[in-house]
Amino acid sequence: MPRRQQYALHIALVAGTAVLAAGVAFAGSLLFTGSAARSQRIAAPDPWGFARKPAAPAHSTGLWFGTWAAAPTAGVTDTYHGNDLRRRTIRNVVHTSIGGDAARITLSNLFGTYPLVIDHATVNTRPVTFRGMGAVTIAAGGQIVSDPVLVPVAADADLVVTLRTPTAEGPVTVHEGTHQTSYVEDERGTWRTTSWRYLTAVDVHNGAAAGTIAVIGDSLTSGSGSTLDANSRWPDVLADRLGGRYGVVNTGIAGNRILRDGRGVRASARFDRDVLDVAGVKTVVIALGINDVQQFPQETDPQRIADALHSLTRRAHARGLRVVGATLMPYEGYRTWTPARNAVRERVNELIRAGGVFDSFIDFDEAARDPFHPTRLLPAYDSGDHLHLNDAGYRRLGSRVDLAALHHSGPVSDQF
């Protein structure tokens, strides 16, 4: 189903799952004191015979692939109804890249300071279990991968993952600024939200896909400036072009940096969790560095940025993965721009183009800049703040990715 026809699916699934969620509310509250507390300790037989860890080694012939992912960005105090988190139903709406005949989900309590109880979960209204149980308790700082759910998952379509928390304390692990509408519901009503709560990955069982492309980046990857619910981020455009041969997961975080914690944990610290552990990952795409250049405190040494990017490449090579990187786009006109910082950006791009940082590169700088004023974005691609792109700009980036460069034929030697 084309992505721009998904709004009707949002409404239909929200309405359909509301009845189901209401029906399990009373029973779910009983589970909290019984089976939910025990669910982590009881293991049911697994007729599928698939490992439950989020990822298999790069050489694995397994058939689980990431179709969607989001990096947890923060622990926030929910402000709905005076921070009352009890009896809350969360409907995370996510957009798939590839489809399959079954799904599994990853839930995270990374930023939580108390155990998180989920006493009911569904994928497109199909019940989800965790080690054979319908309820699960996730320790503070922990995560869990569900059992496989026999549910058809369409490619390039919206998927609703519903979670119910009978009680919760402390920060809620979220990915903020999703550019996609999800919903939070309690007995007093339903509210729209642009944060994904607790859900960090959806994998699908697929016998035909070749692998998953894991993309790590900042706001220019997460889609800042794109249209709400249009799924027009450049990794979405890339997924469309791949036509179901590869899954594409987007672990961009707005404000993210390589060398320092900014908004979200620095990329060098989250790389294993958000990229290398993606199910079925074969190729990594890295689009990072502009926030190290322009955010305070600014990194003034371009070699340090290039070396940090190369370090991520080496870590991916150790897992047998290919790495494609992107040059840094211009941003003159944005409030932090200076000629000195632009010189750092341009030198990083020179180092990327010269080779020795990635296996291959995508020249986002050349694709998005104004040829008559190359330190600025082309006006047709500028969202208005001179740093982030609009939908046309993201389509341009997604169209510039060389699909042949993504093909996994093994990493290039580290002896550049």
Short mmCIF file of N, CA and C in Angstrom, two decimals, residues 264-327:
data_model
loop_
_atom_site.label_atom_id
_atom_site.label_comp_id
_atom_site.label_asym_id
_atom_site.label_seq_id
_atom_site.Cartn_x
_atom_site.Cartn_y
_atom_site.Cartn_z
N GLY A 264 20.50 12.88 22.63
CA GLY A 264 20.73 11.45 22.48
C GLY A 264 22.17 11.10 22.75
N VAL A 265 22.40 9.84 23.03
CA VAL A 265 23.75 9.34 23.30
C VAL A 265 24.58 9.48 22.03
N ARG A 266 25.85 9.86 22.17
CA ARG A 266 26.72 10.03 21.01
C ARG A 266 26.71 8.77 20.13
N ALA A 267 26.88 8.98 18.84
CA ALA A 267 26.79 7.87 17.90
C ALA A 267 27.84 6.81 18.15
N SER A 268 29.03 7.22 18.57
CA SER A 268 30.08 6.24 18.82
C SER A 268 29.73 5.32 19.97
N ALA A 269 28.89 5.78 20.91
CA ALA A 269 28.51 4.96 22.06
C ALA A 269 27.30 4.10 21.78
N ARG A 270 26.43 4.50 20.85
CA ARG A 270 25.20 3.75 20.56
C ARG A 270 25.31 2.89 19.31
N PHE A 271 26.46 2.85 18.70
CA PHE A 271 26.62 2.22 17.39
C PHE A 271 26.31 0.72 17.43
N ASP A 272 26.79 0.03 18.44
CA ASP A 272 26.51 -1.41 18.53
C ASP A 272 25.01 -1.65 18.66
N ARG A 273 24.39 -0.97 19.63
CA ARG A 273 22.98 -1.20 19.93
C ARG A 273 22.08 -0.83 18.76
N ASP A 274 22.32 0.33 18.15
CA ASP A 274 21.39 0.88 17.16
C ASP A 274 21.72 0.50 15.73
N VAL A 275 22.90 -0.05 15.49
CA VAL A 275 23.29 -0.39 14.12
C VAL A 275 23.74 -1.84 13.99
N LEU A 276 24.78 -2.21 14.71
CA LEU A 276 25.36 -3.53 14.53
C LEU A 276 24.45 -4.65 15.00
N ASP A 277 23.53 -4.37 15.92
CA ASP A 277 22.62 -5.39 16.41
C ASP A 277 21.27 -5.42 15.69
N VAL A 278 21.15 -4.69 14.59
CA VAL A 278 19.92 -4.72 13.79
C VAL A 278 19.80 -6.10 13.13
N ALA A 279 18.61 -6.65 13.13
CA ALA A 279 18.39 -7.98 12.56
C ALA A 279 18.69 -8.00 11.07
N GLY A 280 19.56 -8.92 10.67
CA GLY A 280 19.85 -9.11 9.25
C GLY A 280 20.65 -8.03 8.60
N VAL A 281 21.32 -7.17 9.38
CA VAL A 281 22.05 -6.05 8.79
C VAL A 281 23.17 -6.56 7.90
N LYS A 282 23.28 -5.97 6.72
CA LYS A 282 24.35 -6.31 5.79
C LYS A 282 25.20 -5.09 5.44
N THR A 283 24.57 -3.92 5.40
CA THR A 283 25.27 -2.70 5.02
C THR A 283 24.88 -1.58 5.98
N VAL A 284 25.85 -0.74 6.32
CA VAL A 284 25.64 0.39 7.21
C VAL A 284 25.81 1.68 6.41
N VAL A 285 24.90 2.62 6.60
CA VAL A 285 25.03 3.95 6.01
C VAL A 285 25.17 4.96 7.14
N ILE A 286 26.22 5.77 7.09
CA ILE A 286 26.53 6.74 8.14
C ILE A 286 26.41 8.14 7.57
N ALA A 287 25.56 8.97 8.19
CA ALA A 287 25.39 10.36 7.77
C ALA A 287 25.47 11.23 9.02
N LEU A 288 26.68 11.46 9.48
CA LEU A 288 26.94 12.14 10.74
C LEU A 288 28.09 13.12 10.60
N GLY A 289 28.14 14.09 11.51
CA GLY A 289 29.28 14.99 11.60
C GLY A 289 28.92 16.45 11.61
N ILE A 290 27.76 16.82 11.02
CA ILE A 290 27.45 18.24 10.93
C ILE A 290 27.21 18.86 12.30
N ASN A 291 26.67 18.09 13.25
CA ASN A 291 26.46 18.65 14.59
C ASN A 291 27.75 18.79 15.36
N ASP A 292 28.74 17.95 15.08
CA ASP A 292 30.06 18.15 15.69
C ASP A 292 30.67 19.45 15.19
N VAL A 293 30.37 19.81 13.95
CA VAL A 293 30.89 21.05 13.36
C VAL A 293 30.17 22.26 13.92
N GLN A 294 28.83 22.21 14.00
CA GLN A 294 28.07 23.45 14.24
C GLN A 294 27.52 23.61 15.66
N GLN A 295 27.38 22.52 16.43
CA GLN A 295 26.84 22.68 17.78
C GLN A 295 27.93 23.08 18.78
N PHE A 296 27.53 23.78 19.82
CA PHE A 296 28.48 24.14 20.89
C PHE A 296 28.62 22.96 21.85
N PRO A 297 29.85 22.64 22.30
CA PRO A 297 31.13 23.17 21.82
C PRO A 297 31.52 22.55 20.48
N GLN A 298 31.92 23.38 19.55
CA GLN A 298 32.21 22.91 18.21
C GLN A 298 33.55 22.17 18.17
N GLU A 299 33.59 21.16 17.32
CA GLU A 299 34.84 20.45 17.05
C GLU A 299 35.57 21.21 15.95
N THR A 300 36.76 21.66 16.24
CA THR A 300 37.50 22.49 15.29
C THR A 300 38.51 21.70 14.46
N ASP A 301 38.71 20.44 14.79
CA ASP A 301 39.70 19.62 14.08
C ASP A 301 38.97 18.65 13.15
N PRO A 302 38.98 18.88 11.84
CA PRO A 302 38.27 17.98 10.93
C PRO A 302 38.82 16.56 10.94
N GLN A 303 40.10 16.42 11.25
CA GLN A 303 40.68 15.08 11.27
C GLN A 303 40.06 14.24 12.39
N ARG A 304 39.75 14.86 13.52
CA ARG A 304 39.11 14.11 14.60
C ARG A 304 37.73 13.59 14.18
N ILE A 305 37.00 14.38 13.43
CA ILE A 305 35.70 13.93 12.95
C ILE A 305 35.87 12.78 11.96
N ALA A 306 36.80 12.95 11.01
CA ALA A 306 37.04 11.89 10.03
C ALA A 306 37.53 10.61 10.70
N ASP A 307 38.40 10.75 11.69
CA ASP A 307 38.90 9.56 12.39
C ASP A 307 37.78 8.85 13.15
N ALA A 308 36.87 9.63 13.73
CA ALA A 308 35.75 9.02 14.45
C ALA A 308 34.84 8.27 13.48
N LEU A 309 34.61 8.83 12.30
CA LEU A 309 33.81 8.15 11.30
C LEU A 309 34.50 6.86 10.84
N HIS A 310 35.80 6.94 10.65
CA HIS A 310 36.56 5.75 10.24
C HIS A 310 36.54 4.68 11.32
N SER A 311 36.52 5.11 12.57
CA SER A 311 36.44 4.15 13.67
C SER A 311 35.12 3.36 13.60
N LEU A 312 34.02 4.04 13.27
CA LEU A 312 32.75 3.33 13.11
C LEU A 312 32.85 2.33 11.95
N THR A 313 33.53 2.72 10.88
CA THR A 313 33.71 1.81 9.76
C THR A 313 34.46 0.55 10.18
N ARG A 314 35.53 0.72 10.95
CA ARG A 314 36.30 -0.44 11.41
C ARG A 314 35.45 -1.36 12.28
N ARG A 315 34.61 -0.78 13.12
CA ARG A 315 33.76 -1.60 13.98
C ARG A 315 32.74 -2.40 13.15
N ALA A 316 32.22 -1.78 12.10
CA ALA A 316 31.31 -2.51 11.21
C ALA A 316 32.05 -3.60 10.44
N HIS A 317 33.27 -3.31 10.01
CA HIS A 317 34.07 -4.32 9.31
C HIS A 317 34.31 -5.53 10.18
N ALA A 318 34.47 -5.32 11.47
CA ALA A 318 34.70 -6.44 12.38
C ALA A 318 33.51 -7.38 12.43
N ARG A 319 32.33 -6.91 12.03
CA ARG A 319 31.13 -7.74 11.94
C ARG A 319 30.87 -8.21 10.49
N GLY A 320 31.82 -7.92 9.59
CA GLY A 320 31.65 -8.35 8.21
C GLY A 320 30.72 -7.49 7.40
N LEU A 321 30.54 -6.23 7.79
CA LEU A 321 29.57 -5.35 7.14
C LEU A 321 30.26 -4.35 6.22
N ARG A 322 29.54 -3.96 5.19
CA ARG A 322 30.00 -2.90 4.29
C ARG A 322 29.50 -1.56 4.82
N VAL A 323 30.27 -0.48 4.59
CA VAL A 323 29.93 0.84 5.13
C VAL A 323 29.94 1.88 4.02
N VAL A 324 28.85 2.60 3.92
CA VAL A 324 28.72 3.72 2.99
C VAL A 324 28.48 4.98 3.83
N GLY A 325 29.22 6.04 3.53
CA GLY A 325 29.08 7.28 4.30
C GLY A 325 28.63 8.43 3.43
N ALA A 326 28.24 9.52 4.08
CA ALA A 326 27.74 10.69 3.37
C ALA A 326 28.59 11.92 3.69
N THR A 327 28.77 12.77 2.71
CA THR A 327 29.42 14.06 2.94
C THR A 327 28.46 14.99 3.69
#
